[in-house]
């Protein structure tokens, strides 16, 4: 498992009656995750059809990554956005394994 930091989304007035969204790294929210790239034939075919969920992220049961959460893998700076609901896939409390999984896509912070 490797260290990761969450990103926070902050909406600020743009001075014209609308809002701009600013993404800031939350260095107080470091967590550990195992991130694997899915390069199976099925994933490559899906990628050719526009599907971007090419990463599987495994965390401990107590770390829930929700749809559209954004985080950075600290080892290489890769930014990922969650494309599934982390509440959907977790081992039961009675299980010996303490894990939860979700899918993610590589993402770029909008400028």
mmCIF file of C-alpha atoms in Angstrom:
data_model
loop_
_atom_site.group_PDB
_atom_site.id
_atom_site.type_symbol
_atom_site.label_atom_id
_atom_site.label_comp_id
_atom_site.label_asym_id
_atom_site.label_seq_id
_atom_site.Cartn_x
_atom_site.Cartn_y
_atom_site.Cartn_z
ATOM 1 C CA UNK A 1 0.000 0.000 0.000
ATOM 2 C CA UNK A 2 1.125 3.530 -0.734
ATOM 3 C CA UNK A 3 0.328 6.924 0.782
ATOM 4 C CA UNK A 4 -2.327 9.096 -0.873
ATOM 5 C CA UNK A 5 -3.815 12.542 -0.172
ATOM 6 C CA UNK A 6 -7.389 13.607 -0.811
ATOM 7 C CA UNK A 7 -8.275 16.765 -2.757
ATOM 8 C CA UNK A 8 -10.928 19.215 -1.584
ATOM 9 C CA UNK A 9 -13.242 21.027 -3.972
ATOM 10 C CA UNK A 10 -13.860 24.653 -2.992
ATOM 11 C CA UNK A 11 -16.360 26.896 -4.799
ATOM 12 C CA UNK A 12 -15.549 30.609 -4.801
ATOM 13 C CA UNK A 13 -17.495 33.551 -6.230
ATOM 14 C CA UNK A 14 -16.016 34.644 -9.562
ATOM 15 C CA UNK A 15 -17.088 38.289 -9.204
ATOM 16 C CA UNK A 16 -19.569 38.013 -12.098
ATOM 17 C CA UNK A 17 -22.438 36.323 -10.282
ATOM 18 C CA UNK A 18 -21.138 32.791 -10.776
ATOM 19 C CA UNK A 19 -18.621 30.509 -9.139
ATOM 20 C CA UNK A 20 -15.270 28.975 -9.917
ATOM 21 C CA UNK A 21 -14.119 25.647 -8.546
ATOM 22 C CA UNK A 22 -10.669 25.352 -7.025
ATOM 23 C CA UNK A 23 -9.143 21.990 -6.107
ATOM 24 C CA UNK A 24 -6.705 21.974 -3.196
ATOM 25 C CA UNK A 25 -4.695 19.093 -1.836
ATOM 26 C CA UNK A 26 -5.673 18.176 1.718
ATOM 27 C CA UNK A 27 -2.370 17.161 3.300
ATOM 28 C CA UNK A 28 -4.201 16.364 6.548
ATOM 29 C CA UNK A 29 -6.125 13.501 4.901
ATOM 30 C CA UNK A 30 -3.347 11.027 4.081
ATOM 31 C CA UNK A 31 -4.475 7.415 3.721
ATOM 32 C CA UNK A 32 -3.009 4.158 2.421
ATOM 33 C CA UNK A 33 -4.242 2.441 -0.740
ATOM 34 C CA UNK A 34 -3.193 -0.325 -3.084
ATOM 35 C CA UNK A 35 -3.712 0.923 -6.642
ATOM 36 C CA UNK A 36 -3.625 -1.523 -9.533
ATOM 37 C CA UNK A 37 -3.914 -0.784 -13.241
ATOM 38 C CA UNK A 38 -6.315 -3.042 -15.152
ATOM 39 C CA UNK A 39 -4.756 -3.822 -18.521
ATOM 40 C CA UNK A 40 -6.849 -6.915 -19.270
ATOM 41 C CA UNK A 41 -8.239 -7.385 -22.768
ATOM 42 C CA UNK A 42 -11.713 -6.485 -21.512
ATOM 43 C CA UNK A 43 -10.418 -3.231 -19.971
ATOM 44 C CA UNK A 44 -8.590 -2.295 -23.190
ATOM 45 C CA UNK A 45 -11.729 -2.932 -25.256
ATOM 46 C CA UNK A 46 -13.773 -0.838 -22.808
ATOM 47 C CA UNK A 47 -11.162 1.938 -22.974
ATOM 48 C CA UNK A 48 -11.524 1.930 -26.743
ATOM 49 C CA UNK A 49 -15.249 2.530 -26.225
ATOM 50 C CA UNK A 50 -14.674 5.462 -23.885
ATOM 51 C CA UNK A 51 -14.755 3.761 -20.477
ATOM 52 C CA UNK A 52 -12.042 5.185 -18.231
ATOM 53 C CA UNK A 53 -12.299 3.075 -15.068
ATOM 54 C CA UNK A 54 -8.926 1.432 -15.470
ATOM 55 C CA UNK A 55 -7.710 1.363 -11.864
ATOM 56 C CA UNK A 56 -8.842 -0.698 -8.899
ATOM 57 C CA UNK A 57 -8.165 0.920 -5.546
ATOM 58 C CA UNK A 58 -8.130 -1.121 -2.350
ATOM 59 C CA UNK A 59 -8.255 0.572 1.047
ATOM 60 C CA UNK A 60 -9.060 -0.487 4.578
ATOM 61 C CA UNK A 61 -12.750 -0.857 5.418
ATOM 62 C CA UNK A 62 -12.773 2.386 7.414
ATOM 63 C CA UNK A 63 -11.639 4.497 4.401
ATOM 64 C CA UNK A 64 -14.645 5.041 2.138
ATOM 65 C CA UNK A 65 -13.932 6.648 -1.240
ATOM 66 C CA UNK A 66 -17.125 8.027 -2.747
ATOM 67 C CA UNK A 67 -18.087 8.648 -6.374
ATOM 68 C CA UNK A 68 -16.065 11.566 -7.836
ATOM 69 C CA UNK A 69 -13.677 11.849 -4.871
ATOM 70 C CA UNK A 70 -10.244 12.932 -6.087
ATOM 71 C CA UNK A 71 -6.915 11.894 -4.577
ATOM 72 C CA UNK A 72 -3.209 11.854 -5.399
ATOM 73 C CA UNK A 73 -0.790 8.943 -5.086
ATOM 74 C CA UNK A 74 2.199 10.532 -3.353
ATOM 75 C CA UNK A 75 4.829 8.166 -4.768
ATOM 76 C CA UNK A 76 4.473 9.543 -8.312
ATOM 77 C CA UNK A 77 1.920 12.380 -8.140
ATOM 78 C CA UNK A 78 -0.708 10.545 -10.213
ATOM 79 C CA UNK A 79 -4.184 11.997 -9.626
ATOM 80 C CA UNK A 80 -7.177 9.660 -9.698
ATOM 81 C CA UNK A 81 -10.927 10.251 -9.577
ATOM 82 C CA UNK A 82 -13.267 7.617 -8.153
ATOM 83 C CA UNK A 83 -15.758 6.229 -10.708
ATOM 84 C CA UNK A 84 -17.716 3.865 -8.457
ATOM 85 C CA UNK A 85 -19.270 4.029 -5.019
ATOM 86 C CA UNK A 86 -16.884 2.814 -2.324
ATOM 87 C CA UNK A 87 -19.804 1.798 -0.129
ATOM 88 C CA UNK A 88 -20.706 -0.974 -2.561
ATOM 89 C CA UNK A 89 -17.702 -3.251 -2.130
ATOM 90 C CA UNK A 90 -16.366 -4.011 1.342
ATOM 91 C CA UNK A 91 -15.637 -7.136 3.269
ATOM 92 C CA UNK A 92 -18.096 -7.824 6.102
ATOM 93 C CA UNK A 93 -17.058 -6.949 9.649
ATOM 94 C CA UNK A 94 -16.902 -10.666 10.479
ATOM 95 C CA UNK A 95 -14.350 -11.364 7.719
ATOM 96 C CA UNK A 96 -10.645 -11.730 8.375
ATOM 97 C CA UNK A 97 -9.851 -9.362 5.496
ATOM 98 C CA UNK A 98 -10.179 -5.659 6.209
ATOM 99 C CA UNK A 99 -10.647 -4.114 2.781
ATOM 100 C CA UNK A 100 -12.848 -2.019 0.543
ATOM 101 C CA UNK A 101 -12.537 -1.529 -3.238
ATOM 102 C CA UNK A 102 -13.596 0.985 -5.860
ATOM 103 C CA UNK A 103 -12.681 1.818 -9.443
ATOM 104 C CA UNK A 104 -10.912 4.972 -10.578
ATOM 105 C CA UNK A 105 -9.727 6.821 -13.651
ATOM 106 C CA UNK A 106 -6.626 8.915 -14.162
ATOM 107 C CA UNK A 107 -7.666 12.555 -13.932
ATOM 108 C CA UNK A 108 -6.318 16.062 -14.415
ATOM 109 C CA UNK A 109 -7.244 18.912 -12.092
ATOM 110 C CA UNK A 110 -9.170 21.474 -14.203
ATOM 111 C CA UNK A 111 -7.427 24.832 -14.565
#
